[in-house]
PDB file of C-alpha atoms in Angstrom:
ATOM      1  CA  MET A 356      -4.015  -0.721 -33.987  1.00 86.00           C
ATOM      2  CA  LYS A 357      -0.900  -0.930 -31.393  1.00 89.00           C
ATOM      3  CA  LYS A 358      -1.737   2.750 -30.270  1.00 91.00           C
ATOM      4  CA  PHE A 359      -5.301   1.710 -29.598  1.00 91.00           C
ATOM      5  CA  ILE A 360      -4.267  -1.381 -27.433  1.00 94.00           C
ATOM      6  CA  ILE A 361      -1.929   1.166 -25.318  1.00 93.00           C
ATOM      7  CA  ILE A 362      -4.463   3.668 -24.985  1.00 94.00           C
ATOM      8  CA  SER A 363      -7.177   0.968 -24.044  1.00 94.00           C
ATOM      9  CA  VAL A 364      -4.990  -0.570 -21.369  1.00 95.00           C
ATOM     10  CA  ALA A 365      -4.095   2.848 -20.074  1.00 95.00           C
ATOM     11  CA  ALA A 366      -7.639   3.886 -19.754  1.00 95.00           C
ATOM     12  CA  GLY A 367      -8.377   0.684 -18.034  1.00 95.00           C
ATOM     13  CA  LEU A 368      -5.750   0.972 -15.599  1.00 96.00           C
ATOM     14  CA  PHE A 369      -6.732   4.521 -14.807  1.00 96.00           C
ATOM     15  CA  VAL A 370     -10.369   3.545 -14.188  1.00 96.00           C
ATOM     16  CA  ALA A 371      -9.420   0.843 -11.836  1.00 94.00           C
ATOM     17  CA  ALA A 372      -6.942   3.237  -9.955  1.00 94.00           C
ATOM     18  CA  VAL A 373      -9.873   5.670  -9.643  1.00 94.00           C
ATOM     19  CA  TYR A 374     -12.305   2.908  -8.443  1.00 92.00           C
ATOM     20  CA  PHE A 375      -9.970   1.587  -5.893  1.00 88.00           C
ATOM     21  CA  ALA A 376      -9.053   5.289  -4.408  1.00 88.00           C
ATOM     22  CA  PHE A 377     -12.846   6.024  -4.197  1.00 89.00           C
ATOM     23  CA  VAL A 378     -13.537   2.826  -2.417  1.00 84.00           C
ATOM     24  CA  TYR A 379     -10.527   3.256  -0.079  1.00 81.00           C
ATOM     25  CA  TYR A 380     -10.649   6.965   0.569  1.00 85.00           C
ATOM     26  CA  VAL A 381     -14.333   7.882   0.655  1.00 86.00           C
ATOM     27  CA  PRO A 382     -16.299   6.427   3.484  1.00 87.00           C
ATOM     28  CA  TYR A 383     -19.982   5.841   3.189  1.00 90.00           C
ATOM     29  CA  SER A 384     -20.601   6.730   6.743  1.00 92.00           C
ATOM     30  CA  GLU A 385     -18.771   7.247   9.947  1.00 93.00           C
ATOM     31  CA  GLY A 386     -20.031   6.564  13.546  1.00 95.00           C
ATOM     32  CA  TYR A 387     -19.660   5.277  17.044  1.00 96.00           C
ATOM     33  CA  ARG A 388     -20.984   1.988  18.531  1.00 93.00           C
ATOM     34  CA  SER A 389     -20.689   0.907  22.314  1.00 92.00           C
ATOM     35  CA  GLY A 390     -21.114  -2.502  23.875  1.00 91.00           C
ATOM     36  CA  GLU A 391     -18.993  -5.509  25.173  1.00 91.00           C
ATOM     37  CA  LEU A 392     -16.167  -6.655  22.965  1.00 92.00           C
ATOM     38  CA  PHE A 393     -16.408 -10.513  22.740  1.00 90.00           C
ATOM     39  CA  ARG A 394     -14.471 -11.684  19.719  1.00 90.00           C
ATOM     40  CA  MET A 395     -11.353 -10.443  18.097  1.00 92.00           C
ATOM     41  CA  SER A 396      -9.485 -12.865  15.670  1.00 91.00           C
ATOM     42  CA  HIS A 397      -6.960 -12.910  12.897  1.00 90.00           C
ATOM     43  CA  LYS A 398      -8.570 -14.974  10.131  1.00 87.00           C
ATOM     44  CA  GLY A 399      -7.710 -16.351   6.752  1.00 83.00           C
ATOM     45  CA  VAL A 400      -5.384 -18.603   4.894  1.00 82.00           C
ATOM     46  CA  LEU A 401      -3.356 -16.398   2.270  1.00 82.00           C
ATOM     47  CA  MET A 402      -4.652 -13.062   3.418  1.00 84.00           C
ATOM     48  CA  LYS A 403      -5.093 -12.707   7.203  1.00 87.00           C
ATOM     49  CA  THR A 404      -7.394  -9.932   8.538  1.00 89.00           C
ATOM     50  CA  TRP A 405      -8.542  -8.769  11.776  1.00 93.00           C
ATOM     51  CA  GLU A 406     -12.172  -9.474  12.436  1.00 94.00           C
ATOM     52  CA  GLY A 407     -14.096  -8.854  15.661  1.00 94.00           C
ATOM     53  CA  GLU A 408     -17.479  -8.775  17.265  1.00 94.00           C
ATOM     54  CA  LEU A 409     -19.281  -6.299  19.717  1.00 93.00           C
ATOM     55  CA  SER A 410     -22.402  -7.268  21.528  1.00 90.00           C
ATOM     56  CA  GLN A 411     -24.671  -4.303  21.878  1.00 85.00           C
ATOM     57  CA  GLY A 412     -27.431  -5.672  23.856  1.00 74.00           C
ATOM     58  CA  VAL A 413     -28.063  -7.645  27.260  1.00 68.00           C
ATOM     59  CA  SER A 414     -28.828 -10.754  25.523  1.00 66.00           C
ATOM     60  CA  GLY A 415     -26.387 -10.488  22.839  1.00 60.00           C
ATOM     61  CA  SER A 416     -29.079 -10.305  20.181  1.00 73.00           C
ATOM     62  CA  GLN A 417     -27.349  -7.316  18.512  1.00 88.00           C
ATOM     63  CA  ILE A 418     -23.923  -8.134  17.160  1.00 91.00           C
ATOM     64  CA  PHE A 419     -21.851  -5.614  15.429  1.00 92.00           C
ATOM     65  CA  ARG A 420     -19.296  -7.211  13.180  1.00 94.00           C
ATOM     66  CA  PHE A 421     -16.285  -5.164  12.181  1.00 95.00           C
ATOM     67  CA  SER A 422     -12.991  -5.408  10.740  1.00 94.00           C
ATOM     68  CA  VAL A 423      -9.608  -3.710  11.402  1.00 93.00           C
ATOM     69  CA  LEU A 424      -6.969  -2.699   8.711  1.00 88.00           C
ATOM     70  CA  ASP A 425      -3.618  -4.382   9.232  1.00 84.00           C
ATOM     71  CA  THR A 426      -1.989  -0.775   9.249  1.00 87.00           C
ATOM     72  CA  ASP A 427      -4.006   0.033  12.364  1.00 89.00           C
ATOM     73  CA  GLN A 428      -1.776  -1.817  14.693  1.00 92.00           C
ATOM     74  CA  LYS A 429      -2.587   0.329  17.750  1.00 95.00           C
ATOM     75  CA  VAL A 430      -6.335  -0.551  17.328  1.00 94.00           C
ATOM     76  CA  VAL A 431      -5.639  -4.107  17.251  1.00 94.00           C
ATOM     77  CA  ASP A 432      -3.430  -3.955  20.407  1.00 94.00           C
ATOM     78  CA  ASP A 433      -6.200  -1.901  22.187  1.00 94.00           C
ATOM     79  CA  LEU A 434      -8.952  -4.244  21.039  1.00 94.00           C
ATOM     80  CA  ASN A 435      -6.864  -7.253  22.200  1.00 93.00           C
ATOM     81  CA  LYS A 436      -6.382  -5.563  25.556  1.00 94.00           C
ATOM     82  CA  PHE A 437     -10.035  -4.499  26.023  1.00 94.00           C
ATOM     83  CA  GLN A 438     -11.340  -8.161  25.255  1.00 92.00           C
ATOM     84  CA  GLY A 439     -14.446  -8.943  27.237  1.00 88.00           C
ATOM     85  CA  GLN A 440     -14.847  -5.230  28.453  1.00 91.00           C
ATOM     86  CA  TYR A 441     -17.294  -2.587  27.570  1.00 92.00           C
ATOM     87  CA  VAL A 442     -15.677  -0.192  24.794  1.00 95.00           C
ATOM     88  CA  LYS A 443     -16.745   2.569  22.481  1.00 95.00           C
ATOM     89  CA  LEU A 444     -15.699   1.908  18.963  1.00 96.00           C
ATOM     90  CA  THR A 445     -15.072   4.714  16.125  1.00 96.00           C
ATOM     91  CA  TYR A 446     -15.841   3.285  12.674  1.00 96.00           C
ATOM     92  CA  GLU A 447     -15.955   4.158   9.084  1.00 94.00           C
ATOM     93  CA  GLU A 448     -18.338   2.235   6.755  1.00 93.00           C
ATOM     94  CA  ARG A 449     -17.143   1.735   3.361  1.00 90.00           C
ATOM     95  CA  TYR A 450     -19.029   1.294   0.176  1.00 88.00           C
ATOM     96  CA  LYS A 451     -17.233  -2.012  -0.738  1.00 86.00           C
ATOM     97  CA  THR A 452     -14.710  -3.977   0.823  1.00 82.00           C
ATOM     98  CA  PHE A 453     -12.019  -6.408  -0.687  1.00 80.00           C
ATOM     99  CA  SER A 454     -10.862  -9.700   0.566  1.00 78.00           C
ATOM    100  CA  TRP A 455      -7.427  -8.473   1.729  1.00 80.00           C
ATOM    101  CA  TRP A 456      -9.127  -5.701   3.878  1.00 81.00           C
ATOM    102  CA  GLY A 457     -11.613  -7.937   5.773  1.00 83.00           C
ATOM    103  CA  GLU A 458     -14.960  -9.462   5.726  1.00 86.00           C
ATOM    104  CA  SER A 459     -17.001  -6.363   6.971  1.00 90.00           C
ATOM    105  CA  ARG A 460     -17.592  -2.990   5.439  1.00 92.00           C
ATOM    106  CA  PHE A 461     -17.314  -1.649   8.937  1.00 95.00           C
ATOM    107  CA  TYR A 462     -13.665  -0.580   9.767  1.00 93.00           C
ATOM    108  CA  VAL A 463     -12.708   0.292  13.234  1.00 95.00           C
ATOM    109  CA  THR A 464     -10.364   3.183  13.359  1.00 94.00           C
ATOM    110  CA  ALA A 465     -10.133   3.992  17.203  1.00 96.00           C
ATOM    111  CA  VAL A 466     -11.395   2.167  20.600  1.00 96.00           C
ATOM    112  CA  GLU A 467     -11.528   3.394  24.110  1.00 94.00           C
ATOM    113  CA  LYS A 468     -12.860   1.869  27.293  1.00 92.00           C
ATOM    114  CA  GLU A 469     -15.927   2.794  28.609  1.00 89.00           C
ATOM    115  CA  SER A 470     -17.907   2.116  31.931  1.00 83.00           C
ATOM    116  CA  SER A 471     -20.714  -0.493  31.201  1.00 78.00           C
ATOM    117  CA  PRO A 472     -24.211   1.105  31.747  1.00 77.00           C
ATOM    118  CA  PHE A 473     -25.326  -2.392  33.094  1.00 71.00           C
ATOM    119  CA  LYS A 474     -24.501  -2.762  36.870  1.00 66.00           C
ATOM    120  CA  TYR A 475     -24.232  -6.519  37.862  1.00 61.00           C
ATOM    121  CA  LYS A 476     -23.787  -7.099  41.513  1.00 47.00           C
TER     122      LYS A 476
END
């Protein structure tokens, strides 16, 4: 009976490890989004996460919500620097998210400043 419990617990831990590895390392999709970065915040009580929003339309009707992992400090710094400007985001969409990663399934991995296609004069 003791051997059965040990094997069951080991199998459960193995399945959990494979699941977390799959969710973390296998992206559902990868892509780019461009727009005006208008919100970046560090949210949460126990587990703080970086969350942001990108306006993809003139009227702000298309909002792209994204998260940034805490390990990507350069991306966080760049996003804070480009606040209110037109940027191009490189992102990965995950199959699932966990509360300590962020609210969104879209995780920004790189950001670069772009010139806006809208010319205001």
